[in-house]
Amino acid sequence: MRTVRHSIRTVRHGTWSRALVAVLAAAAMAIGGAVAPATAAPGGRAAGAAPGQAVPPAPKPEPIKVAELPLPPVAPSTSAGSCTPAVNPHGTGCIGKATSMQSGDFLPDGHHVLATVGFTGAPAAPDPAAVYTGEQLIIVKTDGSTFPNGDAWKCVTCGVPDANAVGRGSAMDYPQAFKDGRRALAGTNIIDCGPYQLTSSACTPARVHIYPIRWNVTADGSGAGGSIRELRLHPDNVHLGFNSATVTNGRLNQYGYFARLKFDPAPKTGTPLAPRYDLVKVTRLFDPAPSKQPVAVEQRHPGRLKINPQTVSVGELRGFSGTGDEVSYIGYPDESSNIDVFAANLRTGKVRRLTSNPEYTDPIAISPDDGWTVAMDTRGSDRQMFLAAMRAIPPVTDMITTSAVSSTRNNGDRRFFQPYLIDRYGDRGAYQGQQINAAGDGGPGAINDPNWNGRADPRWSPDGTSIVYWQALAVPPACGGANPLPCETSTEPGGRTARMMIAHLTSRKPLKPRHVAVASDTVPWGTPYVPGSATPARPYPPQGHYTLVGKRSGSAAVTITGNADQTAISTVSVAYRNYSDDGAHILNGTESVTTTNPSPTLNKLDWYSDLVQTGQDHGTKKTGPGGFHLTIDVLTNIFQATGTLTTTIDGRTYRQPANGT
């Protein structure tokens, strides 16, 4: 257990944060390009539209120009001193070929973007260039201009005196800008240049302070504070969203939180006893009432289950809408095995489904006017269609499968994401968004080279006319050797395997600056956090036999079986008889899944499926004679299975990936 908890504290985004979709609030109920026609939203209703809401026609494709942004030069090796004046004549550092890079927010002027990079090859002190080492926050020019020293980038945190960074967190991921232009959020730190703009020559290392962010989790305020990850700054620049992982009943679990940032120049309790930002007025974005779960027992009919897609089920908080009214998150699926992004109004709890394509979506950003979403999505890759191509299956077995299903979207560090632009009303009919980087020849190094994987998070410019995102090249063992994907030689300067891209939406008019009012500290549908209180388990329907009634026709007989000590669901079995929620897809057949967890992060599924769908689409979802048996760890995402699970929709067949790919 100590090893798992250590991993929760220290493992970085690139390794497993997407795997925490596996422990979505939603999913954890058991814890106590061209797109195929099958991707149309069930019944034709837009993903982001409420029932009965008028939906405008799908937008036409718009012109998009994609370019690459400059980065520091690449050191020929990681050896000390390899970043010589010949490599960087300015003496301002080098990054590695496999740099730990992550692009971030635009600064408020719209001409600069934050990024985190890993510097390497610096000479030893007292050489002034010795400060360009390790993970640091930089600013990158987006308009082709340079800083006074001739670089198109500037390191903000290199050389900050230790006295100005007491208690700082080592990670600098998910860099985000405050609207004052003087501060930035990176990792669990706030970087502050006092009265100076971060871009200014007056913002020198001696003037920069790095303040840690602390979440108090003890009744007396003592200790180092709780573990927080995937921080997202609210547009009001006063509040913060974050996630915190834990182990509940032997399985990995996670909750999202909303809190106010409060600067304390001289704290008297807790560590570090140094200037810091405390998280106060903390709300866990979760209602523990059994009736408030996405799958629950009907109170008036104890023998029936109900599924409520309007239930807020924040599994992993992903950010906020541009206006700040909504929190975005990965939540419990609307359709079985279909991992999507949702948004919930912070005041009312009204839920909006942002995506519905059956492939996997995770990193997203909502435009400043809330009118558009840019999503990193596996759509078009067919990566998860063997699981999710059959639409309108109610998310019943997902009570125990989502952890494993979400983990199949990667092959280790090989992502299948590409950036898509989707309007507010979401996927509908033939409209499945517009691939932002589609205009390329697909060859090595092209903007749409499939071996260059999109990563988290994309970001909008303040005026809504540009989007910044970053990509990483697939490298061994995710390519080459036993893997059928051939490795590609990087065409980037110095053989770099990460790059930062900017997409200009050339036909759009700049949005006017919008004032975002300070949000309320109270989230009515959440639960105020009490320091020192225990993390709750997630309620789930107790063991038993239930009926799920189709909204339009038929029913499903559901059997839930608990584990030996009744702390979690072990098996969900369903038999459908003319079942339909939308009147367009009619489901018959059976499906049964059993799950075990040899460790909190390792999932083993025994899956048996024999489903037939008629109506708008004709298809089957079937396992082989011996079933489908998947073993996958949320920390590594390496696909390993025996048996088969195959889905065929309207004559098109989708099969599972090969093991290890």
XYZ file of C-alpha atoms in Angstrom:
661
model
C 0.000 0.000 0.000
C 2.863 2.379 0.733
C 4.110 1.988 -2.835
C 0.698 2.795 -4.281
C 0.268 5.859 -2.121
C 3.757 7.011 -3.043
C 2.778 6.663 -6.713
C -0.339 8.723 -6.133
C 1.801 11.508 -4.754
C 4.588 11.458 -7.285
C 3.588 10.034 -10.668
C 3.341 12.707 -13.345
C 0.657 13.440 -15.940
C 2.419 11.776 -18.832
C 2.333 8.406 -17.122
C -1.078 8.007 -15.659
C -3.264 11.000 -15.107
C -5.574 9.982 -17.917
C -5.712 6.579 -16.314
C -7.489 8.164 -13.413
C -10.500 8.276 -15.655
C -10.508 4.732 -14.439
C -11.412 5.951 -11.017
C -13.945 8.418 -12.147
C -16.390 9.191 -9.538
C -18.600 7.642 -11.912
C -16.555 4.655 -12.683
C -15.748 4.106 -9.099
C -19.225 3.090 -8.140
C -17.631 -0.279 -7.600
C -15.231 1.349 -5.233
C -17.755 2.189 -2.488
C -10.150 12.604 -39.860
C -12.768 10.436 -41.208
C -15.124 9.016 -38.696
C -17.214 5.921 -39.234
C -20.966 6.382 -39.539
C -21.381 4.516 -36.248
C -20.192 7.641 -34.443
C -23.434 9.538 -34.919
C -25.081 10.508 -31.660
C -27.880 8.113 -30.682
C -31.195 9.310 -31.991
C -29.473 12.205 -33.726
C -29.675 14.520 -30.702
C -26.711 16.775 -30.118
C -24.462 15.846 -27.227
C -24.598 19.313 -25.707
C -28.318 19.886 -26.161
C -30.925 19.394 -23.494
C -33.970 17.247 -24.351
C -36.313 19.325 -26.481
C -33.760 22.079 -27.016
C -33.542 23.512 -30.529
C -30.170 22.727 -32.068
C -28.714 24.835 -34.878
C -27.316 23.197 -37.997
C -23.805 21.817 -37.672
C -21.147 24.415 -38.468
C -19.289 24.219 -41.753
C -15.551 23.517 -41.700
C -13.559 26.699 -41.189
C -10.078 27.672 -42.370
C -7.361 26.815 -39.867
C -3.662 27.556 -40.216
C -1.325 25.491 -38.013
C 2.261 26.500 -37.254
C 4.953 25.357 -34.862
C 6.191 27.552 -32.026
C 9.894 27.981 -31.192
C 11.569 26.212 -28.290
C 15.070 26.325 -26.760
C 17.801 24.478 -28.692
C 18.409 20.798 -28.059
C 21.511 19.611 -26.199
C 23.398 16.797 -27.971
C 23.383 14.773 -24.733
C 22.371 14.997 -21.093
C 25.999 15.278 -19.962
C 26.929 18.373 -17.948
C 28.302 21.052 -20.229
C 26.928 19.551 -23.456
C 24.886 22.724 -23.962
C 27.863 24.633 -25.332
C 27.978 28.147 -26.831
C 28.020 26.454 -30.226
C 24.600 24.963 -29.463
C 23.183 28.052 -27.772
C 25.287 31.179 -28.364
C 23.056 33.171 -26.009
C 23.927 30.947 -23.047
C 20.259 30.565 -22.161
C 20.083 26.804 -21.864
C 19.175 23.696 -23.833
C 16.424 21.136 -23.571
C 16.693 17.394 -24.132
C 15.584 15.381 -27.120
C 12.976 13.719 -24.928
C 12.204 16.881 -22.962
C 9.508 16.797 -20.307
C 7.553 19.484 -22.125
C 4.019 20.708 -21.666
C 2.425 23.710 -23.299
C 0.151 25.951 -21.285
C -1.926 29.099 -21.256
C -1.734 32.223 -23.307
C -0.737 35.268 -21.309
C -3.392 38.011 -21.290
C -1.806 39.886 -24.213
C -2.395 36.895 -26.492
C 1.162 37.048 -27.902
C 2.902 34.836 -25.378
C 2.310 31.269 -24.195
C 3.512 29.521 -21.067
C 5.264 26.172 -21.298
C 7.125 23.784 -19.058
C 10.346 22.294 -20.420
C 13.145 20.142 -19.082
C 16.546 21.835 -19.376
C 19.631 19.646 -19.596
C 23.333 19.769 -20.438
C 24.007 22.919 -18.415
C 27.586 23.698 -17.406
C 28.568 23.547 -13.765
C 28.402 26.585 -11.497
C 29.654 29.280 -11.296
C 28.928 29.521 -15.031
C 25.826 31.769 -15.326
C 24.209 29.178 -17.607
C 24.236 26.621 -14.772
C 20.747 27.797 -13.760
C 19.247 26.330 -16.951
C 18.677 22.859 -15.577
C 15.705 20.708 -14.597
C 12.047 21.399 -15.124
C 11.346 25.105 -15.559
C 8.608 27.490 -16.644
C 9.239 29.444 -19.838
C 7.335 31.992 -21.921
C 7.237 31.541 -25.699
C 6.527 34.261 -28.253
C 3.663 33.458 -30.644
C 4.003 36.397 -33.048
C 7.459 35.787 -34.502
C 9.150 38.464 -32.385
C 11.937 37.947 -29.833
C 12.875 39.071 -26.358
C 15.670 41.672 -26.035
C 18.360 38.953 -25.920
C 17.266 37.596 -29.284
C 15.524 34.474 -27.964
C 11.911 33.750 -28.856
C 11.479 32.397 -25.341
C 12.299 33.405 -21.780
C 12.811 31.238 -18.709
C 10.874 32.634 -15.759
C 11.973 30.260 -13.000
C 15.616 29.598 -13.933
C 17.890 31.016 -11.265
C 15.208 31.989 -8.746
C 16.989 32.200 -5.359
C 16.179 29.408 -2.916
C 15.017 32.026 -0.417
C 12.317 33.046 -2.910
C 11.037 29.511 -3.355
C 10.717 27.960 0.101
C 8.499 24.898 -0.004
C 7.965 24.961 -3.771
C 6.667 21.811 -5.434
C 9.047 20.103 -7.829
C 6.503 19.589 -10.632
C 5.692 22.486 -12.954
C 2.929 20.861 -14.993
C -0.218 22.435 -16.466
C 1.136 26.008 -16.618
C -1.673 28.577 -16.498
C -1.651 32.358 -16.557
C -3.376 34.782 -14.247
C -5.108 37.663 -16.007
C -2.860 40.219 -14.308
C 0.087 38.979 -16.398
C 2.262 38.965 -13.273
C 1.482 35.492 -11.967
C 1.311 31.951 -13.250
C 0.207 28.616 -11.868
C 2.459 25.625 -12.529
C 2.150 22.348 -10.685
C 1.319 23.149 -7.068
C 3.066 26.533 -7.272
C 2.156 30.111 -8.016
C 4.961 32.022 -9.693
C 4.774 35.744 -8.870
C 6.838 38.634 -10.219
C 5.392 41.263 -7.925
C 4.522 44.477 -9.792
C 6.201 43.343 -13.019
C 4.763 41.544 -16.015
C 6.259 38.087 -16.456
C 7.265 39.089 -19.978
C 9.081 42.237 -18.839
C 12.867 42.568 -18.740
C 12.330 43.899 -15.232
C 11.023 40.460 -14.212
C 14.390 39.004 -13.267
C 14.994 35.796 -11.270
C 15.741 37.838 -8.149
C 12.273 39.419 -8.367
C 10.401 36.163 -8.909
C 8.847 34.331 -5.984
C 7.524 30.786 -6.158
C 4.807 30.193 -3.576
C 3.541 26.670 -2.771
C -0.164 25.833 -2.625
C -1.312 23.962 0.467
C -4.538 22.075 1.156
C -5.105 21.583 4.846
C -6.370 18.083 5.637
C -5.850 17.943 9.412
C -8.189 19.191 12.108
C -5.434 21.180 13.842
C -3.853 22.538 10.652
C -0.593 20.645 11.123
C 1.493 18.823 8.559
C 2.401 19.270 4.939
C -1.136 19.280 3.580
C -3.000 16.939 1.272
C -1.867 15.598 -2.081
C -3.369 17.535 -4.987
C -3.003 17.060 -8.731
C -4.274 18.317 -12.096
C -4.861 21.854 -10.818
C -7.035 24.178 -12.930
C -7.358 27.911 -12.380
C -10.902 29.285 -12.449
C -11.369 32.254 -14.830
C -12.066 34.517 -11.861
C -8.423 33.971 -10.801
C -9.639 33.593 -7.225
C -10.722 29.969 -7.201
C -8.997 26.734 -8.093
C -10.169 23.282 -9.120
C -8.070 20.236 -8.280
C -8.174 16.466 -7.911
C -7.006 14.218 -5.129
C -6.453 10.478 -5.440
C -6.798 7.904 -2.718
C -7.325 4.168 -2.220
C -10.799 3.098 -1.136
C -11.723 -0.509 -0.399
C -8.552 -1.690 -2.119
C -9.082 0.264 -5.347
C -7.841 3.546 -6.701
C -10.311 6.383 -6.267
C -10.376 10.116 -6.915
C -12.494 13.185 -6.212
C -12.572 16.670 -7.683
C -12.564 19.766 -5.462
C -13.286 23.497 -5.727
C -11.582 26.000 -3.427
C -10.601 29.621 -2.928
C -6.950 30.666 -3.073
C -5.858 32.703 -0.069
C -2.349 34.122 0.240
C -0.793 33.848 3.713
C 2.471 35.792 4.036
C 3.269 34.350 7.479
C 1.468 31.084 8.298
C 1.525 29.894 11.899
C 0.521 26.254 11.368
C 1.308 23.562 8.867
C 4.299 23.322 6.592
C 6.007 25.009 4.986
C 6.066 27.893 7.467
C 6.771 30.273 4.612
C 4.660 32.536 2.415
C 2.159 30.332 0.617
C -1.302 30.077 -0.878
C -3.794 28.156 1.228
C -6.875 26.481 -0.202
C -9.876 27.597 1.823
C -13.640 27.160 1.534
C -12.996 23.760 -0.034
C -15.891 21.808 -1.561
C -15.730 18.183 -2.635
C -17.623 17.998 -5.924
C -19.598 14.972 -4.849
C -22.898 14.220 -3.149
C -22.640 10.966 -1.146
C -26.381 10.281 -1.098
C -27.120 6.916 -2.792
C -29.986 8.504 -4.727
C -27.561 11.060 -6.222
C -25.386 8.479 -7.961
C -25.631 8.014 -11.752
C -26.932 4.467 -11.266
C -29.206 4.112 -8.263
C -32.100 2.121 -6.867
C -35.489 3.761 -7.360
C -36.760 4.885 -3.985
C -40.402 4.107 -4.765
C -39.597 0.841 -6.523
C -36.719 -0.914 -4.703
C -36.619 -3.615 -7.368
C -35.797 -1.134 -10.129
C -32.659 0.674 -11.155
C -32.611 4.163 -12.598
C -29.959 5.894 -14.667
C -29.866 9.661 -14.485
C -27.517 11.383 -16.949
C -28.208 14.701 -15.208
C -26.477 13.450 -12.058
C -23.185 15.276 -11.580
C -20.439 12.644 -11.429
C -17.091 14.422 -11.330
C -14.490 11.722 -11.668
C -11.601 13.893 -12.805
C -11.948 17.654 -12.901
C -10.659 18.964 -16.247
C -11.188 22.727 -15.976
C -13.835 25.406 -16.304
C -15.848 27.067 -19.012
C -14.575 30.376 -20.360
C -17.235 32.329 -18.473
C -16.536 30.361 -15.298
C -20.128 29.172 -14.907
C -19.334 25.500 -15.426
C -16.806 22.934 -14.286
C -15.730 20.407 -16.922
C -14.943 16.826 -16.012
C -14.725 13.207 -17.074
C -17.845 11.603 -15.719
C -19.889 8.458 -15.604
C -20.702 7.393 -19.188
C -24.019 8.224 -20.825
C -23.537 5.170 -23.024
C -21.727 1.991 -22.107
C -17.933 2.052 -22.617
C -18.092 5.578 -24.092
C -15.789 7.926 -22.166
C -16.843 11.551 -22.617
C -16.403 15.000 -21.152
C -19.228 16.808 -19.396
C -19.777 20.240 -17.886
C -21.898 21.060 -14.840
C -23.110 24.477 -13.795
C -21.404 25.341 -10.509
C -24.575 26.918 -9.157
C -27.419 24.750 -10.454
C -25.659 21.449 -11.178
C -27.219 21.290 -14.657
C -25.145 18.879 -16.748
C -24.099 19.383 -20.357
C -22.481 16.591 -22.380
C -19.655 18.101 -24.413
C -18.748 15.057 -26.537
C -20.487 11.847 -27.546
C -18.246 10.173 -30.128
C -17.644 6.564 -28.989
C -13.886 7.026 -28.989
C -12.022 8.362 -25.937
C -11.989 12.055 -24.998
C -10.133 13.624 -22.144
C -8.024 16.792 -22.408
C -10.341 19.636 -23.380
C -10.627 23.406 -23.238
C -13.771 25.516 -23.545
C -13.555 28.786 -25.467
C -13.723 32.168 -23.691
C -17.347 32.639 -24.805
C -18.359 29.020 -24.011
C -19.324 28.519 -27.658
C -16.684 25.921 -28.596
C -14.685 23.044 -27.198
C -11.290 21.907 -28.376
C -10.826 18.259 -27.458
C -7.952 15.830 -27.678
C -9.734 12.717 -28.900
C -8.939 9.275 -30.285
C -11.815 9.551 -32.786
C -10.873 8.306 -36.214
C -8.268 5.881 -34.830
C -10.793 3.070 -34.137
C -8.801 2.428 -30.968
C -11.826 1.789 -28.747
C -14.576 1.039 -31.211
C -14.455 -2.667 -30.351
C -15.822 -1.623 -26.973
C -17.990 1.394 -27.747
C -19.154 1.331 -31.378
C -22.584 -0.020 -30.416
C -24.478 3.056 -29.331
C -27.291 3.599 -26.839
C -26.364 0.710 -24.536
C -27.251 1.882 -21.014
C -24.177 2.270 -18.775
C -24.881 -0.615 -16.410
C -21.802 -2.834 -16.632
C -19.823 0.423 -16.472
C -20.231 0.335 -12.720
C -17.204 -1.976 -12.801
C -15.676 -1.643 -16.283
C -14.880 2.044 -16.756
C -11.521 1.865 -15.013
C -10.247 -0.775 -17.426
C -12.060 0.570 -20.490
C -10.572 4.040 -20.081
C -7.096 2.550 -19.729
C -7.224 0.904 -23.173
C -7.033 4.267 -24.966
C -3.198 4.307 -24.811
C -0.387 1.936 -25.571
C 1.860 2.950 -22.705
C 3.192 6.362 -23.670
C 1.708 6.078 -27.174
C -1.320 8.336 -27.384
C -3.860 8.322 -30.190
C -5.113 11.867 -29.603
C -5.648 14.471 -32.298
C -7.165 17.927 -31.663
C -10.793 18.481 -32.659
C -12.863 21.647 -32.728
C -16.478 21.027 -31.668
C -19.248 23.591 -31.301
C -21.263 24.042 -28.122
C -23.951 21.597 -29.213
C -21.492 18.760 -29.632
C -21.374 15.710 -31.862
C -24.591 15.123 -33.789
C -25.475 13.155 -36.876
C -22.681 13.327 -39.418
C -21.055 16.232 -37.552
C -18.207 14.947 -35.420
C -16.215 18.136 -35.077
C -13.373 19.385 -37.248
C -9.862 18.017 -36.920
C -7.741 21.078 -36.299
C -4.573 19.711 -37.890
C -6.129 17.839 -40.810
C -4.482 19.936 -43.555
C -1.245 18.007 -43.969
C 0.147 15.175 -46.046
C 0.392 12.834 -43.048
C 4.069 12.160 -43.689
C 6.926 12.244 -41.163
C 6.824 15.508 -39.254
C 3.621 16.758 -40.903
C 1.153 18.593 -38.712
C -1.137 15.564 -39.008
C 1.549 12.886 -38.766
C -0.302 10.162 -36.777
C 2.909 9.251 -34.946
C 2.839 12.676 -33.311
C 0.335 12.289 -30.484
C -1.684 15.162 -29.082
C -1.260 15.691 -25.344
C -2.942 17.681 -22.558
C -4.018 20.437 -22.363
C -5.023 22.544 -25.386
C -5.563 26.237 -24.620
C -7.537 29.104 -26.183
C -6.184 32.589 -26.761
C -8.046 35.288 -24.821
C -9.687 36.569 -28.025
C -10.778 33.108 -29.177
C -8.888 33.193 -32.487
C -6.019 30.809 -31.693
C -5.438 27.491 -29.940
C -2.145 26.190 -28.602
C -1.537 22.481 -28.132
C 1.456 20.178 -27.954
C 2.422 16.812 -29.341
C 4.880 14.024 -28.580
C 6.403 11.553 -31.030
C 5.855 7.864 -30.325
C 9.150 6.353 -29.157
C 10.197 2.825 -28.048
C 8.715 0.676 -26.589
C 5.451 2.175 -27.895
C 6.890 1.696 -31.389
C 9.429 -0.650 -32.964
C 10.564 -4.081 -31.846
C 7.584 -6.323 -31.175
C 5.252 -3.377 -31.651
C 3.896 -3.251 -35.224
C 4.031 0.559 -35.227
C 7.370 1.470 -36.834
C 9.456 4.081 -35.075
C 9.882 7.360 -36.888
C 13.002 9.530 -36.945
C 12.164 12.963 -35.593
C 12.354 15.804 -38.094
C 12.450 18.383 -35.307
C 15.584 20.447 -34.522
C 18.090 18.302 -32.657
C 15.839 15.256 -32.994
C 13.433 16.650 -30.404
C 10.431 14.387 -29.709
C 8.040 17.057 -28.420
C 6.695 20.138 -30.154
C 4.322 23.014 -29.466
C 1.785 24.002 -32.107
C -0.496 26.984 -32.634
C -3.695 26.845 -34.678
C -5.003 30.138 -36.033
C -8.743 30.242 -36.710
C -8.255 32.730 -39.519
C -11.886 33.569 -40.311
C -12.860 34.437 -36.743
C -13.222 37.920 -35.374
C -11.521 38.539 -32.036
C -13.790 38.298 -29.027
C -14.079 41.338 -26.827
C -12.527 41.022 -23.369
C -15.017 39.580 -20.916
C -15.171 40.323 -17.209
C -15.605 37.172 -15.162
C -17.282 37.805 -11.834
C -15.840 36.144 -8.749
C -17.585 32.835 -8.285
C -19.386 31.890 -5.116
C -17.418 29.819 -2.611
C -20.485 27.609 -2.299
C -21.261 24.821 -4.743
C -24.768 23.751 -3.691
C -24.558 20.260 -5.178
C -21.167 19.540 -3.623
C -20.163 18.763 -0.045
C -18.166 21.234 2.080
C -14.853 19.647 3.013
C -14.045 19.381 6.720
C -10.281 19.120 7.392
C -9.457 15.833 9.032
C -12.616 14.082 7.892
C -12.441 10.679 6.234
C -12.711 10.322 2.483
C -16.074 8.737 1.733
C -16.617 5.565 -0.245
C -18.889 5.827 -3.254
C -22.353 4.323 -2.807
C -23.443 1.622 -5.213
C -26.613 -0.437 -5.561
C -26.532 -3.372 -3.165
C -26.319 -6.953 -4.312
C -29.561 -8.166 -5.816
C -31.808 -8.556 -8.856
C -33.210 -5.425 -10.515
C -35.186 -4.278 -13.512
C -34.122 -1.349 -15.680
C -37.061 -0.094 -17.725
C -36.349 1.318 -21.183
C -37.522 4.903 -21.649
C -39.171 4.020 -24.946
C -39.577 0.255 -24.863
C -38.547 -3.004 -23.261
C -36.544 -3.674 -20.143
C -33.318 -5.137 -18.831
C -32.926 -7.687 -16.025
C -29.870 -6.686 -13.997
C -28.095 -8.831 -11.422
C -25.506 -7.211 -9.163
C -23.184 -9.408 -7.142
C -20.940 -8.021 -4.438
C -17.500 -9.209 -3.433
C -16.980 -11.440 -0.404
C -17.137 -8.640 2.170
C -19.752 -6.622 0.266
C -17.513 -3.565 -0.022
C -17.633 -3.446 -3.820
C -19.423 -4.862 -6.838
C -17.716 -7.880 -8.352
C -20.147 -8.872 -11.129
C -22.826 -7.145 -13.183
C -25.010 -9.234 -15.491
C -27.670 -7.822 -17.819
C -30.286 -9.407 -20.066
C -31.975 -7.015 -22.528
C -35.394 -7.598 -24.044
C -36.450 -5.118 -26.739
C -34.728 -2.428 -24.696
C -34.666 1.127 -26.069
C -34.124 4.520 -24.483
C -34.242 6.551 -27.697
C -36.742 4.627 -29.811
C -34.142 4.338 -32.571
C -31.891 1.589 -31.193
C -33.434 -1.676 -29.937
C -31.268 -3.979 -27.854
C -31.579 -7.677 -27.155
C -29.182 -10.173 -25.648
C -26.948 -10.572 -22.639
C -23.786 -9.126 -21.161
C -21.919 -10.060 -17.991
C -18.688 -8.730 -16.514
C -16.725 -9.755 -13.417
C -13.878 -7.662 -12.059
C -11.086 -8.292 -9.588
C -8.285 -6.032 -8.393
C -5.056 -7.842 -7.482
C -3.739 -4.380 -6.584
C -5.424 -0.973 -6.364
C -4.306 -0.054 -9.894
C -4.535 -3.439 -11.629
C -7.853 -4.414 -13.192
C -8.819 -7.898 -14.373
C -12.081 -8.265 -16.285
C -13.880 -11.424 -17.363
C -16.319 -10.227 -20.027
C -19.078 -12.158 -21.810
C -21.226 -10.411 -24.382
C -23.876 -11.520 -26.861
C -25.774 -8.381 -27.853
C -27.845 -7.708 -30.961
C -29.030 -4.257 -31.959
C -31.730 -3.391 -34.496
C -33.480 -0.235 -35.566
C -31.463 2.763 -36.770
C -28.297 0.646 -36.748
C -27.885 -3.083 -37.068
C -25.064 -4.610 -35.130
C -23.659 -7.139 -32.739
C -21.280 -7.016 -29.796
C -19.974 -10.493 -29.116
C -17.223 -12.197 -27.199
C -15.575 -15.393 -28.420
C -16.588 -18.815 -27.081
C -14.427 -18.452 -23.975
C -15.210 -14.795 -23.350
C -12.883 -11.807 -23.284
C -10.387 -11.504 -20.417
C -8.568 -8.204 -20.014
C -5.748 -7.377 -17.613
C -4.638 -3.755 -17.544
C -2.955 -1.439 -15.061
C -4.075 2.189 -14.903
C -0.457 3.272 -14.336
C 0.881 1.738 -17.563
C -2.060 1.250 -19.971
C -0.565 -1.793 -21.699
C -3.287 -3.861 -23.377
C -3.150 -7.565 -22.457
C -6.093 -9.846 -23.186
C -7.087 -13.380 -23.959
C -10.185 -14.208 -25.942
C -11.971 -11.723 -28.168
C -14.545 -8.943 -28.013
C -15.758 -7.823 -31.437
C -18.363 -5.236 -32.405
C -19.929 -5.050 -35.863
C -22.125 -2.100 -36.844
C -23.893 -1.922 -40.212
C -21.397 -4.313 -41.743
C -18.260 -2.681 -40.340
C -16.301 -4.795 -37.862
C -14.146 -3.449 -35.031
C -11.641 -5.716 -33.319
C -9.505 -5.249 -30.207
C -5.864 -4.103 -30.423
C -3.124 -6.702 -30.386
C -1.573 -7.323 -26.981
C 1.122 -4.832 -26.089
C 0.054 -2.349 -28.789
